[in-house]
PDB file of C-alpha atoms and ligand atoms in Angstrom:
ATOM      1  CA  UNK A   1      -0.411  -0.513   0.171  1.00  0.00           C
ATOM      2  CA  UNK A   2       0.917   3.750  -1.168  1.00  0.00           C
ATOM      3  CA  UNK A   3       2.007   5.390   2.302  1.00  0.00           C
ATOM      4  CA  UNK A   4       2.335   8.864   2.673  1.00  0.00           C
ATOM      5  CA  UNK A   5       5.575   8.770   4.204  1.00  0.00           C
ATOM      6  CA  UNK A   6       7.207   7.379   1.203  1.00  0.00           C
ATOM      7  CA  UNK A   7       6.472  10.682  -0.297  1.00  0.00           C
ATOM      8  CA  UNK A   8       9.854  12.273  -1.152  1.00  0.00           C
ATOM      9  CA  UNK A   9       9.342  16.436  -0.219  1.00  0.00           C
ATOM     10  CA  UNK A  10      11.594  17.971  -1.901  1.00  0.00           C
ATOM     11  CA  UNK A  11       9.145  16.811  -5.097  1.00  0.00           C
ATOM     12  CA  UNK A  12       5.366  17.305  -4.752  1.00  0.00           C
ATOM     13  CA  UNK A  13       3.369  18.335  -7.258  1.00  0.00           C
ATOM     14  CA  UNK A  14       2.321  21.320  -6.745  1.00  0.00           C
ATOM     15  CA  UNK A  15      -1.314  22.196  -8.128  1.00  0.00           C
ATOM     16  CA  UNK A  16      -3.099  17.927  -9.250  1.00  0.00           C
ATOM     17  CA  UNK A  17      -6.091  17.626 -11.812  1.00  0.00           C
ATOM     18  CA  UNK A  18      -7.991  14.619 -11.564  1.00  0.00           C
ATOM     19  CA  UNK A  19     -11.249  13.398 -13.677  1.00  0.00           C
ATOM     20  CA  UNK A  20     -13.425  11.701 -11.955  1.00  0.00           C
ATOM     21  CA  UNK A  21     -14.529   9.575 -14.277  1.00  0.00           C
ATOM     22  CA  UNK A  22     -16.232   5.878 -13.179  1.00  0.00           C
ATOM     23  CA  UNK A  23     -19.730   6.264 -11.077  1.00  0.00           C
ATOM     24  CA  UNK A  24     -21.924   5.087 -13.226  1.00  0.00           C
ATOM     25  CA  UNK A  25     -19.881   2.097 -13.758  1.00  0.00           C
ATOM     26  CA  UNK A  26     -19.618   1.889 -10.859  1.00  0.00           C
ATOM     27  CA  UNK A  27     -23.443   1.647  -9.761  1.00  0.00           C
ATOM     28  CA  UNK A  28     -24.392  -0.316 -13.162  1.00  0.00           C
ATOM     29  CA  UNK A  29     -22.067  -2.910 -11.105  1.00  0.00           C
ATOM     30  CA  UNK A  30     -24.377  -2.799  -7.999  1.00  0.00           C
ATOM     31  CA  UNK A  31     -27.531  -2.652 -10.219  1.00  0.00           C
ATOM     32  CA  UNK A  32     -27.767   0.418  -8.992  1.00  0.00           C
ATOM     33  CA  UNK A  33     -29.078   3.574 -10.984  1.00  0.00           C
ATOM     34  CA  UNK A  34     -26.450   6.310 -12.302  1.00  0.00           C
ATOM     35  CA  UNK A  35     -26.457   8.811  -9.583  1.00  0.00           C
ATOM     36  CA  UNK A  36     -26.213   6.195  -6.722  1.00  0.00           C
ATOM     37  CA  UNK A  37     -22.876   6.243  -7.696  1.00  0.00           C
ATOM     38  CA  UNK A  38     -22.258  10.825  -8.076  1.00  0.00           C
ATOM     39  CA  UNK A  39     -23.732   9.954  -4.491  1.00  0.00           C
ATOM     40  CA  UNK A  40     -20.981   7.708  -3.747  1.00  0.00           C
ATOM     41  CA  UNK A  41     -18.565   9.431  -5.634  1.00  0.00           C
ATOM     42  CA  UNK A  42     -18.200  11.645  -2.103  1.00  0.00           C
ATOM     43  CA  UNK A  43     -15.473   9.933  -0.531  1.00  0.00           C
ATOM     44  CA  UNK A  44     -13.595  10.111  -3.490  1.00  0.00           C
ATOM     45  CA  UNK A  45     -13.848  13.815  -3.702  1.00  0.00           C
ATOM     46  CA  UNK A  46     -12.978  14.691  -0.013  1.00  0.00           C
ATOM     47  CA  UNK A  47     -10.376  11.482   0.038  1.00  0.00           C
ATOM     48  CA  UNK A  48      -8.493  13.467  -2.196  1.00  0.00           C
ATOM     49  CA  UNK A  49      -8.352  17.022  -1.140  1.00  0.00           C
ATOM     50  CA  UNK A  50      -7.757  15.712   1.994  1.00  0.00           C
ATOM     51  CA  UNK A  51      -4.770  13.314   0.544  1.00  0.00           C
ATOM     52  CA  UNK A  52      -3.633  16.198  -0.963  1.00  0.00           C
ATOM     53  CA  UNK A  53      -2.964  18.417   1.274  1.00  0.00           C
ATOM     54  CA  UNK A  54      -1.286  15.512   3.352  1.00  0.00           C
ATOM     55  CA  UNK A  55       1.243  15.372   1.072  1.00  0.00           C
ATOM     56  CA  UNK A  56       1.198  19.183   0.171  1.00  0.00           C
ATOM     57  CA  UNK A  57       0.204  19.360  -2.682  1.00  0.00           C
ATOM     58  CA  UNK A  58      -0.877  23.153  -3.036  1.00  0.00           C
ATOM     59  CA  UNK A  59      -4.015  22.972  -5.082  1.00  0.00           C
ATOM     60  CA  UNK A  60      -6.544  20.053  -6.197  1.00  0.00           C
ATOM     61  CA  UNK A  61      -8.970  20.886  -9.331  1.00  0.00           C
ATOM     62  CA  UNK A  62     -11.630  18.475 -10.102  1.00  0.00           C
ATOM     63  CA  UNK A  63     -13.853  18.096 -13.461  1.00  0.00           C
ATOM     64  CA  UNK A  64     -17.266  17.737 -11.604  1.00  0.00           C
ATOM     65  CA  UNK A  65     -19.199  18.269 -14.501  1.00  0.00           C
ATOM     66  CA  UNK A  66     -18.254  19.119 -18.404  1.00  0.00           C
ATOM     67  CA  UNK A  67     -19.551  21.705 -21.119  1.00  0.00           C
ATOM     68  CA  UNK A  68     -20.267  17.994 -22.435  1.00  0.00           C
ATOM     69  CA  UNK A  69     -22.817  16.854 -19.324  1.00  0.00           C
ATOM     70  CA  UNK A  70     -25.424  18.973 -19.374  1.00  0.00           C
ATOM     71  CA  UNK A  71     -26.157  16.865 -22.863  1.00  0.00           C
ATOM     72  CA  UNK A  72     -27.162  13.791 -19.767  1.00  0.00           C
ATOM     73  CA  UNK A  73     -30.900  13.110 -18.998  1.00  0.00           C
ATOM     74  CA  UNK A  74     -32.491  16.076 -17.288  1.00  0.00           C
ATOM     75  CA  UNK A  75     -32.829  13.827 -14.540  1.00  0.00           C
ATOM     76  CA  UNK A  76     -29.131  13.198 -14.125  1.00  0.00           C
ATOM     77  CA  UNK A  77     -27.501  16.575 -14.225  1.00  0.00           C
ATOM     78  CA  UNK A  78     -30.470  18.013 -11.687  1.00  0.00           C
ATOM     79  CA  UNK A  79     -29.957  15.154  -9.206  1.00  0.00           C
ATOM     80  CA  UNK A  80     -26.286  16.154 -10.020  1.00  0.00           C
ATOM     81  CA  UNK A  81     -26.737  20.055  -9.361  1.00  0.00           C
ATOM     82  CA  UNK A  82     -28.308  19.211  -6.233  1.00  0.00           C
ATOM     83  CA  UNK A  83     -25.753  17.361  -5.048  1.00  0.00           C
ATOM     84  CA  UNK A  84     -23.378  19.780  -5.517  1.00  0.00           C
ATOM     85  CA  UNK A  85     -25.008  22.021  -3.806  1.00  0.00           C
ATOM     86  CA  UNK A  86     -26.697  20.165  -1.247  1.00  0.00           C
ATOM     87  CA  UNK A  87     -22.420  19.203  -0.705  1.00  0.00           C
ATOM     88  CA  UNK A  88     -21.043  22.483  -0.352  1.00  0.00           C
ATOM     89  CA  UNK A  89     -23.018  23.760   1.773  1.00  0.00           C
ATOM     90  CA  UNK A  90     -22.139  20.090   4.249  1.00  0.00           C
ATOM     91  CA  UNK A  91     -18.541  20.574   3.590  1.00  0.00           C
ATOM     92  CA  UNK A  92     -18.226  23.383   4.484  1.00  0.00           C
ATOM     93  CA  UNK A  93     -18.091  23.301   8.019  1.00  0.00           C
ATOM     94  CA  UNK A  94     -13.966  20.382   6.771  1.00  0.00           C
ATOM     95  CA  UNK A  95     -13.056  22.836   4.782  1.00  0.00           C
ATOM     96  CA  UNK A  96     -12.921  25.059   7.272  1.00  0.00           C
ATOM     97  CA  UNK A  97     -11.677  22.851   9.961  1.00  0.00           C
ATOM     98  CA  UNK A  98      -9.351  21.746   7.307  1.00  0.00           C
ATOM     99  CA  UNK A  99      -8.473  25.057   6.185  1.00  0.00           C
ATOM    100  CA  UNK A 100      -9.084  23.966   2.675  1.00  0.00           C
ATOM    101  CA  UNK A 101      -9.164  27.306  -0.449  1.00  0.00           C
ATOM    102  CA  UNK A 102     -12.930  27.029  -2.521  1.00  0.00           C
ATOM    103  CA  UNK A 103     -12.338  28.187  -6.380  1.00  0.00           C
ATOM    104  CA  UNK A 104     -14.588  27.532  -8.827  1.00  0.00           C
ATOM    105  CA  UNK A 105     -13.949  27.340 -13.170  1.00  0.00           C
ATOM    106  CA  UNK A 106     -15.630  27.430 -16.025  1.00  0.00           C
ATOM    107  CA  UNK A 107     -18.960  28.698 -17.403  1.00  0.00           C
ATOM    108  CA  UNK A 108     -20.032  28.945 -13.993  1.00  0.00           C
ATOM    109  CA  UNK A 109     -23.010  31.701 -15.455  1.00  0.00           C
ATOM    110  CA  UNK A 110     -25.116  28.477 -17.066  1.00  0.00           C
ATOM    111  CA  UNK A 111     -25.604  26.573 -13.216  1.00  0.00           C
ATOM    112  CA  UNK A 112     -28.688  27.111 -11.025  1.00  0.00           C
ATOM    113  CA  UNK A 113     -29.171  29.843  -9.549  1.00  0.00           C
ATOM    114  CA  UNK A 114     -29.047  27.869  -6.360  1.00  0.00           C
ATOM    115  CA  UNK A 115     -25.547  26.421  -7.513  1.00  0.00           C
ATOM    116  CA  UNK A 116     -24.544  30.088  -7.943  1.00  0.00           C
ATOM    117  CA  UNK A 117     -25.439  30.911  -4.331  1.00  0.00           C
ATOM    118  CA  UNK A 118     -24.326  28.299  -2.915  1.00  0.00           C
ATOM    119  CA  UNK A 119     -20.544  28.319  -4.360  1.00  0.00           C
ATOM    120  CA  UNK A 120     -20.349  31.951  -3.251  1.00  0.00           C
ATOM    121  CA  UNK A 121     -21.156  31.647   0.111  1.00  0.00           C
ATOM    122  CA  UNK A 122     -18.183  28.824  -0.080  1.00  0.00           C
ATOM    123  CA  UNK A 123     -16.040  30.682  -1.747  1.00  0.00           C
ATOM    124  CA  UNK A 124     -16.262  33.428   0.638  1.00  0.00           C
ATOM    125  CA  UNK A 125     -16.898  31.313   3.548  1.00  0.00           C
ATOM    126  CA  UNK A 126     -12.991  29.511   2.666  1.00  0.00           C
ATOM    127  CA  UNK A 127     -10.667  32.539   1.255  1.00  0.00           C
ATOM    128  CA  UNK A 128      -8.876  33.317   3.561  1.00  0.00           C
ATOM    129  CA  UNK A 129      -7.984  29.917   3.576  1.00  0.00           C
ATOM    130  CA  UNK A 130      -4.185  28.917   2.565  1.00  0.00           C
ATOM    131  CA  UNK A 131      -3.450  25.145   3.405  1.00  0.00           C
ATOM    132  CA  UNK A 132      -4.656  24.001  -0.186  1.00  0.00           C
ATOM    133  CA  UNK A 133      -6.672  25.268  -3.052  1.00  0.00           C
ATOM    134  CA  UNK A 134      -9.432  23.205  -4.314  1.00  0.00           C
ATOM    135  CA  UNK A 135     -11.136  24.091  -7.382  1.00  0.00           C
ATOM    136  CA  UNK A 136     -14.284  22.788  -8.337  1.00  0.00           C
ATOM    137  CA  UNK A 137     -14.433  22.548 -12.781  1.00  0.00           C
ATOM    138  CA  UNK A 138     -18.196  23.322 -13.140  1.00  0.00           C
ATOM    139  CA  UNK A 139     -19.373  23.326 -16.694  1.00  0.00           C
ATOM    140  CA  UNK A 140     -15.707  23.294 -17.603  1.00  0.00           C
ATOM    141  CA  UNK A 141     -14.362  23.455 -20.954  1.00  0.00           C
ATOM    142  CA  UNK A 142     -11.107  24.053 -22.139  1.00  0.00           C
ATOM    143  CA  UNK A 143     -11.817  25.293 -25.884  1.00  0.00           C
ATOM    144  CA  UNK A 144     -14.561  27.290 -24.735  1.00  0.00           C
ATOM    145  CA  UNK A 145     -11.998  29.034 -21.316  1.00  0.00           C
ATOM    146  CA  UNK A 146      -9.605  29.544 -24.270  1.00  0.00           C
ATOM    147  CA  UNK A 147     -12.011  30.374 -26.922  1.00  0.00           C
ATOM    148  CA  UNK A 148     -13.123  33.402 -24.139  1.00  0.00           C
ATOM    149  CA  UNK A 149      -9.432  33.726 -23.558  1.00  0.00           C
ATOM    150  CA  UNK A 150      -8.856  34.775 -27.144  1.00  0.00           C
ATOM    151  CA  UNK A 151     -12.257  36.937 -26.922  1.00  0.00           C
ATOM    152  CA  UNK A 152     -10.995  38.910 -23.896  1.00  0.00           C
ATOM    153  CA  UNK A 153      -7.384  39.773 -25.213  1.00  0.00           C
ATOM    154  CA  UNK A 154      -8.908  40.915 -28.820  1.00  0.00           C
ATOM    155  CA  UNK A 155     -11.105  43.215 -27.331  1.00  0.00           C
ATOM    156  CA  UNK A 156      -7.958  44.772 -25.480  1.00  0.00           C
ATOM    157  CA  UNK A 157      -6.668  44.917 -29.328  1.00  0.00           C
ATOM    158  CA  UNK A 158      -9.209  46.069 -30.171  1.00  0.00           C
ATOM    159  CA  UNK A 159      -9.896  48.784 -27.597  1.00  0.00           C
ATOM    160  CA  UNK A 160      -5.761  49.617 -28.608  1.00  0.00           C
ATOM    161  CA  UNK A 161      -4.797  49.477 -24.859  1.00  0.00           C
ATOM    162  CA  UNK A 162      -2.689  46.059 -26.330  1.00  0.00           C
ATOM    163  CA  UNK A 163      -0.594  45.276 -29.731  1.00  0.00           C
ATOM    164  CA  UNK A 164      -0.358  41.877 -31.675  1.00  0.00           C
ATOM    165  CA  UNK A 165       3.418  41.434 -30.363  1.00  0.00           C
ATOM    166  CA  UNK A 166       2.638  41.906 -26.398  1.00  0.00           C
ATOM    167  CA  UNK A 167       0.348  38.494 -27.020  1.00  0.00           C
ATOM    168  CA  UNK A 168       2.299  36.711 -24.093  1.00  0.00           C
ATOM    169  CA  UNK A 169       2.404  33.022 -23.280  1.00  0.00           C
ATOM    170  CA  UNK A 170       2.376  35.198 -19.735  1.00  0.00           C
ATOM    171  CA  UNK A 171      -0.230  37.159 -20.565  1.00  0.00           C
ATOM    172  CA  UNK A 172      -2.852  34.123 -22.377  1.00  0.00           C
ATOM    173  CA  UNK A 173      -2.334  32.394 -18.734  1.00  0.00           C
ATOM    174  CA  UNK A 174      -3.572  35.615 -17.033  1.00  0.00           C
ATOM    175  CA  UNK A 175      -6.504  35.362 -19.536  1.00  0.00           C
ATOM    176  CA  UNK A 176      -7.452  31.809 -18.430  1.00  0.00           C
ATOM    177  CA  UNK A 177     -10.149  30.713 -15.548  1.00  0.00           C
ATOM    178  CA  UNK A 178      -7.148  30.067 -13.669  1.00  0.00           C
ATOM    179  CA  UNK A 179      -4.897  32.694 -13.525  1.00  0.00           C
ATOM    180  CA  UNK A 180      -4.179  31.832 -10.271  1.00  0.00           C
ATOM    181  CA  UNK A 181      -3.429  28.810 -10.453  1.00  0.00           C
ATOM    182  CA  UNK A 182       0.370  26.971 -10.823  1.00  0.00           C
ATOM    183  CA  UNK A 183      -0.074  24.780 -14.348  1.00  0.00           C
ATOM    184  CA  UNK A 184      -0.992  21.075 -13.538  1.00  0.00           C
ATOM    185  CA  UNK A 185       1.577  19.465 -12.442  1.00  0.00           C
ATOM    186  CA  UNK A 186      -0.398  15.695 -12.464  1.00  0.00           C
ATOM    187  CA  UNK A 187      -3.487  14.463 -14.239  1.00  0.00           C
ATOM    188  CA  UNK A 188      -4.290  11.349 -12.388  1.00  0.00           C
ATOM    189  CA  UNK A 189      -7.790   9.908 -14.898  1.00  0.00           C
ATOM    190  CA  UNK A 190      -9.538   7.223 -13.009  1.00  0.00           C
ATOM    191  CA  UNK A 191     -12.102   3.691 -14.490  1.00  0.00           C
ATOM    192  CA  UNK A 192      -9.342   3.349 -16.480  1.00  0.00           C
ATOM    193  CA  UNK A 193     -10.061   5.948 -19.588  1.00  0.00           C
ATOM    194  CA  UNK A 194      -6.713   7.413 -21.308  1.00  0.00           C
ATOM    195  CA  UNK A 195      -8.462  11.145 -22.707  1.00  0.00           C
ATOM    196  CA  UNK A 196      -8.391  14.979 -22.054  1.00  0.00           C
ATOM    197  CA  UNK A 197     -12.239  14.875 -22.650  1.00  0.00           C
ATOM    198  CA  UNK A 198     -11.457  18.353 -22.315  1.00  0.00           C
ATOM    199  CA  UNK A 199      -9.850  19.133 -19.631  1.00  0.00           C
ATOM    200  CA  UNK A 200      -7.373  22.162 -18.378  1.00  0.00           C
ATOM    201  CA  UNK A 201      -5.753  21.649 -22.202  1.00  0.00           C
ATOM    202  CA  UNK A 202      -3.002  24.595 -22.085  1.00  0.00           C
ATOM    203  CA  UNK A 203      -2.014  23.737 -18.903  1.00  0.00           C
ATOM    204  CA  UNK A 204      -1.357  20.012 -19.138  1.00  0.00           C
ATOM    205  CA  UNK A 205       1.499  21.007 -21.428  1.00  0.00           C
ATOM    206  CA  UNK A 206       4.132  19.041 -19.287  1.00  0.00           C
ATOM    207  CA  UNK A 207       1.805  17.533 -17.093  1.00  0.00           C
ATOM    208  CA  UNK A 208       2.871  13.462 -16.442  1.00  0.00           C
ATOM    209  CA  UNK A 209      -0.745  11.910 -17.029  1.00  0.00           C
ATOM    210  CA  UNK A 210      -1.896   8.550 -13.948  1.00  0.00           C
ATOM    211  CA  UNK A 211      -4.835   6.536 -15.243  1.00  0.00           C
ATOM    212  CA  UNK A 212      -5.471   3.720 -12.766  1.00  0.00           C
ATOM    213  CA  UNK A 213      -8.186   0.961 -13.051  1.00  0.00           C
ATOM    214  CA  UNK A 214     -10.193   2.073 -10.075  1.00  0.00           C
ATOM    215  CA  UNK A 215     -13.312   3.503 -10.892  1.00  0.00           C
ATOM    216  CA  UNK A 216     -13.738   7.069  -9.018  1.00  0.00           C
ATOM    217  CA  UNK A 217     -16.119   6.204  -6.215  1.00  0.00           C
ATOM    218  CA  UNK A 218     -13.860   3.466  -5.072  1.00  0.00           C
ATOM    219  CA  UNK A 219     -10.901   6.019  -4.525  1.00  0.00           C
ATOM    220  CA  UNK A 220      -9.503   6.172  -1.615  1.00  0.00           C
ATOM    221  CA  UNK A 221      -5.916   8.542  -0.862  1.00  0.00           C
ATOM    222  CA  UNK A 222      -4.012   5.845  -0.677  1.00  0.00           C
ATOM    223  CA  UNK A 223      -4.516   5.279  -4.055  1.00  0.00           C
ATOM    224  CA  UNK A 224      -3.461   8.763  -4.849  1.00  0.00           C
ATOM    225  CA  UNK A 225       0.021   8.720  -2.855  1.00  0.00           C
ATOM    226  CA  UNK A 226       0.372   6.443  -5.166  1.00  0.00           C
ATOM    227  CA  UNK A 227       0.587   7.924  -8.129  1.00  0.00           C
ATOM    228  CA  UNK A 228       2.865  11.328  -6.597  1.00  0.00           C
ATOM    229  CA  UNK A 229       4.512   8.164  -5.578  1.00  0.00           C
ATOM    230  CA  UNK A 230       4.641   6.995  -9.768  1.00  0.00           C
ATOM    231  CA  UNK A 231       4.896  11.074 -10.978  1.00  0.00           C
ATOM    232  CA  UNK A 232       8.501  11.324  -8.668  1.00  0.00           C
ATOM    233  CA  UNK A 233       9.533   8.726 -10.028  1.00  0.00           C
ATOM    234  CA  UNK A 234       8.980   9.980 -13.479  1.00  0.00           C
ATOM    235  CA  UNK A 235      11.411  12.189 -15.270  1.00  0.00           C
ATOM    236  CA  UNK A 236       9.476  15.590 -16.137  1.00  0.00           C
ATOM    237  CA  UNK A 237      12.309  16.890 -18.824  1.00  0.00           C
ATOM    238  CA  UNK A 238      10.732  20.232 -19.787  1.00  0.00           C
ATOM    239  CA  UNK A 239      12.078  18.635 -24.116  1.00  0.00           C
ATOM    240  CA  UNK A 240      15.425  18.411 -22.807  1.00  0.00           C
ATOM    241  CA  UNK A 241      18.368  16.019 -22.136  1.00  0.00           C
ATOM    242  CA  UNK A 242      18.516  13.428 -19.400  1.00  0.00           C
ATOM    243  CA  UNK A 243      21.920  14.082 -19.017  1.00  0.00           C
ATOM    244  CA  UNK A 244      21.070  18.038 -18.991  1.00  0.00           C
ATOM    245  CA  UNK A 245      18.382  17.895 -16.471  1.00  0.00           C
ATOM    246  CA  UNK A 246      21.484  15.357 -14.749  1.00  0.00           C
ATOM    247  CA  UNK A 247      24.643  18.278 -15.517  1.00  0.00           C
ATOM    248  CA  UNK A 248      21.325  20.815 -13.801  1.00  0.00           C
ATOM    249  CA  UNK A 249      20.854  18.974 -10.987  1.00  0.00           C
ATOM    250  CA  UNK A 250      24.447  18.687  -9.852  1.00  0.00           C
ATOM    251  CA  UNK A 251      24.202  21.869  -9.944  1.00  0.00           C
ATOM    252  CA  UNK A 252      22.290  22.630  -7.271  1.00  0.00           C
ATOM    253  CA  UNK A 253      24.207  19.670  -5.135  1.00  0.00           C
TER     254      UNK A 253
HETATM  255  C1  FPP B   1     -18.080  10.637 -14.500  1.00  0.00           C
HETATM  256  O1  FPP B   1     -18.523   9.482 -13.964  1.00  0.00           O
HETATM  257  C2  FPP B   1     -18.618  11.640 -13.702  1.00  0.00           C
HETATM  258  C3  FPP B   1     -19.109  12.970 -13.769  1.00  0.00           C
HETATM  259  C4  FPP B   1     -19.393  13.819 -14.857  1.00  0.00           C
HETATM  260  C5  FPP B   1     -19.551  13.989 -12.598  1.00  0.00           C
HETATM  261  C6  FPP B   1     -18.305  14.133 -11.383  1.00  0.00           C
HETATM  262  C7  FPP B   1     -19.223  14.312  -9.935  1.00  0.00           C
HETATM  263  C8  FPP B   1     -19.025  13.322  -9.078  1.00  0.00           C
HETATM  264  C9  FPP B   1     -17.394  12.933  -9.209  1.00  0.00           C
HETATM  265  C10 FPP B   1     -20.325  13.815  -8.765  1.00  0.00           C
HETATM  266  C11 FPP B   1     -19.407  14.821  -6.833  1.00  0.00           C
HETATM  267  C12 FPP B   1     -18.795  16.531  -7.283  1.00  0.00           C
HETATM  268  C13 FPP B   1     -19.242  16.144  -6.643  1.00  0.00           C
HETATM  269  C14 FPP B   1     -18.381  18.490  -6.900  1.00  0.00           C
HETATM  270  C15 FPP B   1     -20.654  17.039  -5.220  1.00  0.00           C
HETATM  271  P1  FPP B   1     -19.285   9.185 -14.986  1.00  0.00           P
HETATM  272  O2  FPP B   1     -20.726   8.979 -14.617  1.00  0.00           O
HETATM  273  O3  FPP B   1     -19.183   9.464 -16.591  1.00  0.00           O
HETATM  274  O4  FPP B   1     -19.658   6.912 -15.032  1.00  0.00           O
HETATM  275  P2  FPP B   1     -19.533   6.407 -16.343  1.00  0.00           P
HETATM  276  O5  FPP B   1     -18.206   6.822 -17.266  1.00  0.00           O
HETATM  277  O6  FPP B   1     -19.031   5.187 -15.733  1.00  0.00           O
HETATM  278  O7  FPP B   1     -20.509   6.480 -17.176  1.00  0.00           O
END
């Protein structure tokens, strides 16, 4: 079993992003409706946040509802929205106890009013917490995010506040929903699917990808530790050679 003690303190991923997949299959295996899987997903959410915090990760982002998820049956969409509202309220005392700062990104205006209000309350109540930032990606799609970002920058060019030469990678980063988060170091997807599904495409440019067969409702902090251990054993070269990296390492010791 993977233990937090096995994790090296000097190579902790700053930002972990998770595609929480497999709720429907988990429920089906038990002969239950899909929503039963979503309801049983909350323990995995809690465990991941606590686990990431124990590891020393600064930020964890969860793909809770994609722009494409609106196409699911209305009954499932409504159930997911009410689950979001109830669980945010229920978890607030634990967010405070564990010093978790809650954040949300995506087309939040598309969410039901009640979900928007609850999110705003929880975000406001936790805004001075600083152990870990938990970002719920809601009505989120990476292409939508990039499209919104391009429009914002184009408006500034049109107004004459910006020249095309001023458009740098940094400027793009500053205009994404994730402007206040570090790049993703580790992306985890559960349930055996190996796809990015329109998730944080810009932010994942140099991320290590970790896929596990575990269905999301069964995911526990030990699974997260195992993902972090795997991440720590990989060599991140950022386009350089192994020899160059060894040279840099020798200079720092
Ligand atoms: C993917 O499983 C999961 C989702 C689309 C929703 C994620 C929602 C939760 C984890 C519920 C709790 C979250 C919050 C923030 C309250 P799936 O339904 O696609 O599973 P399948 O691929 O097996 O059908």
